Amino acid sequence: MTAAARRGRWNIALWLAGLVVCGLLVARTSVTADLSAFLPRSPSATQQLLVDQLRDGVVSRLILVAVEGEAPDRLTGLSRALAARLRGNPLVAAVENGERTGRSADGAYLWTNRYLLSPGVTPDRFTVEGLHAALQNDLRLLQSPAGMALKQALPADPTAEILRLTDRMLGDTAGPASRDGVWVSADGARALLLVQTAAPGFDMDAQQKTLELIQGAFDEARGAAGPARLVMTGPAVFSVQTRDRIEADATRSSIVATALVAGILLLVYRSLRVLALSLLPAATGTLAGIAAVELGFGTVHGITLGFGVTLLGESVDYAIYLFTQTQPGSPAHRTLRRIWPTVLLGMATSVVGFGTMLFSSFSGLAQLGLFSLTGLVVALAVTRWVLPSLLPDGYATERPARLAPVLTALTRGAPALRLPLAAATLLSLAWLAYQGPAIWSAELSSLSPVAEADQRLDEALRRDLGAPDAGHLLVTGAATVEEALAAAERLAAPLEAMTSDRLIAGYESPAHTLPSQAAQRARQAALPTPDRLRASLTEALQGLPFRPDAFAPFLADSEKARTMPLLTPASLDGTSLKLKVDSLLVHSGTGWTAMLPLRGVTDPKALAARLAGDPAAQGATLLNLKEESDSLYRTYRQEALTLALLGAVAITLLLALALRSVRSLVAAVMPLAAAVVVTMALVTALGQTLTIFHLVGLLLVVGVGSNYSLLFERPEPSPALRERTVASVVIANLCTVIGFGTLALSSIPVLHGIGMTVAIGAFLCIAFAAVLGRPQQPAEPEGAGHG
């Protein structure tokens, strides 16, 4: 056995061992579809709060449910039946549909704790003058439409604290319409429910089970037949739907791309063995890429797997270069020695392009970068050291050689198109200059994978449920829950003043439902002792038409409130008010954040100015949620642009160091620059605005396209080898365009944006490389090349 044969066997053994190790890692890999991986890690605490709420906040656990398609009476019955089947299930934290089942618990909490909750409980309230004024007000209210409700509560609550609480807490928003005690839409065509899942928003499996539970409960409630339909929307629904779409798109793209690439290779090489060997580097690279992401991140995103189809399109290039450029009578290892410096340099430029993604603040993009560069390096290593040992002795391809003269003739005539290419490039530059900054999307919503129809449905259900306007948010934080609640309470005075001045229509606060311990103790201290309160009440009743003994329940309840244990978050268990507090008081990092949504903001600038000048609002931050999210996106778009420019500079420097010729460098870079400009113009002319993902795609165009420029520029020792080089580049480009092009059909923005951009750009790169390439002089000694 020759030394070369022994080395070949060792190479195969090492490759097989690597496959086993990667296979074991992949077998334990967990796949996620958490789209927050494609939201940036925020530089500020408030922006991070937005991202965290999207990923794991209470809002991410809400499912908006509607039942439609039936008569009104039937809809309310189905709502009750559905809610009854869901309540008590461990997958469901809460179900609200307007029934008294939930409201009675809320009402009991407010009534029992009214003296600890009401801001009206002050020492002056329980003096003779304060009690007398309250009783006089009761007399007026008894003659109003609310008199019946007040009459029932009056003996135990003459100061009307419960009315103050219900007006503020349950009357904050114009909640949903109601029929027979069940929530319905304004037009009565839908019965409405609000479901909070027990699992966090990022737990896709649990969210999927909850959605299946709701659907199953509805099917049971509806019976075997009936026109009623169940509609669900909300973050949990969108997350599960997106995961399914990612899986479907990844599977479809992989199948279509593999079938098309395999069909092309089979047509070219007419050999199943060569077809299998051609796909071997790509398959090994994909396996290694997944294993690397598992080691680096602990989990693999579904989009990363979908991106694997692009790895097929590019990593198969290396085998194509080897097989197509191997002539009869010339062994494969000699071909490798001849093309290795150029192919290695081309791979290095691609690795630089993908490698810049590792520095992205989007962990999802960093995964794509690690997956791709690992796959490319491994695919090239398999091509270099494994494939030659697996090829049959004396292997050479004949069919590409028959195609080569036609392709070479086309490339010889391509330089005649230099003037049209220059005109197209200048026209593209003019178009981009004319569009200006408008070519770039400035909104975070541009990354949303949710279909427009689903967004409209979500807006309609939220409108029917009377969800408050969350456009503006006042945020304040502290180290503990108690301090955060106290900070929220300090904001009450300026916010009440701004409500009176009509700068805002109202606001919500977690302290409304759960006051700080200090506020509760102050209210307990405001309640007089039983003897003092009895004496003050007796004097206050003078001249009023109330029996002296009518308010015995009031005396008992006030004493009970004066000595009762203070309220804690656990006191809210079993009420729907817990959902409100959990959504407005969240743990963030090492502390707690209180969020106060503002409704009906009429003048944001005046509001900001008032808050800035009020000492009570010091430390609070006013957020315009849309502006904040868009600002967040613009920040990371700028980061991506910087990374792309640095990547392009790194690729150029790498080419300059390797080529060591200004003329060769210009010849290699000019087609790439022209392709990037024309690609941007084409994408925007098709009506798309550019996002971060298009920007990443443009960087990949430079990395992928440099392979074609280098191979077109590399001198060949004979016309026959030149023809084979041209054929190999064309076949490889076709496979790359197919790999990325299938992703362009995806509805997921990250896959669609990168796929379309690279598919167009890669095709233009080879075309422009042919147009701008230098005429070749074939009479050079074999082995010449860039190195």
mmCIF file of C-alpha atoms in Angstrom, residues 436-448 630 633-638 684 688-694:
data_model
loop_
_atom_site.group_PDB
_atom_site.id
_atom_site.type_symbol
_atom_site.label_atom_id
_atom_site.label_comp_id
_atom_site.label_asym_id
_atom_site.label_seq_id
_atom_site.Cartn_x
_atom_site.Cartn_y
_atom_site.Cartn_z
ATOM 1 C CA GLY A 436 -32.486 58.110 -0.313
ATOM 2 C CA PRO A 437 -33.049 56.794 3.216
ATOM 3 C CA ALA A 438 -36.508 55.571 2.167
ATOM 4 C CA ILE A 439 -34.934 52.375 0.794
ATOM 5 C CA TRP A 440 -34.322 51.265 4.396
ATOM 6 C CA SER A 441 -37.140 50.144 6.646
ATOM 7 C CA ALA A 442 -37.191 52.175 9.868
ATOM 8 C CA GLU A 443 -39.765 50.082 11.747
ATOM 9 C CA LEU A 444 -39.305 47.014 13.926
ATOM 10 C CA SER A 445 -42.593 45.694 12.524
ATOM 11 C CA SER A 446 -40.771 45.030 9.239
ATOM 12 C CA LEU A 447 -39.252 41.971 10.921
ATOM 13 C CA SER A 448 -42.639 40.593 11.971
ATOM 14 C CA ASP A 630 -38.425 51.664 15.935
ATOM 15 C CA TYR A 633 -34.482 48.690 15.258
ATOM 16 C CA ARG A 634 -32.644 51.669 13.756
ATOM 17 C CA THR A 635 -29.853 51.262 16.281
ATOM 18 C CA TYR A 636 -29.280 47.677 15.240
ATOM 19 C CA ARG A 637 -29.705 48.427 11.583
ATOM 20 C CA GLN A 638 -26.790 50.806 11.998
ATOM 21 C CA THR A 684 -36.093 48.108 -4.002
ATOM 22 C CA GLN A 688 -39.384 46.029 -1.002
ATOM 23 C CA THR A 689 -37.741 48.163 1.636
ATOM 24 C CA LEU A 690 -34.377 46.917 2.805
ATOM 25 C CA THR A 691 -34.079 45.415 6.286
ATOM 26 C CA ILE A 692 -31.217 44.123 8.361
ATOM 27 C CA PHE A 693 -31.640 40.752 6.679
ATOM 28 C CA HIS A 694 -31.186 42.216 3.201
#
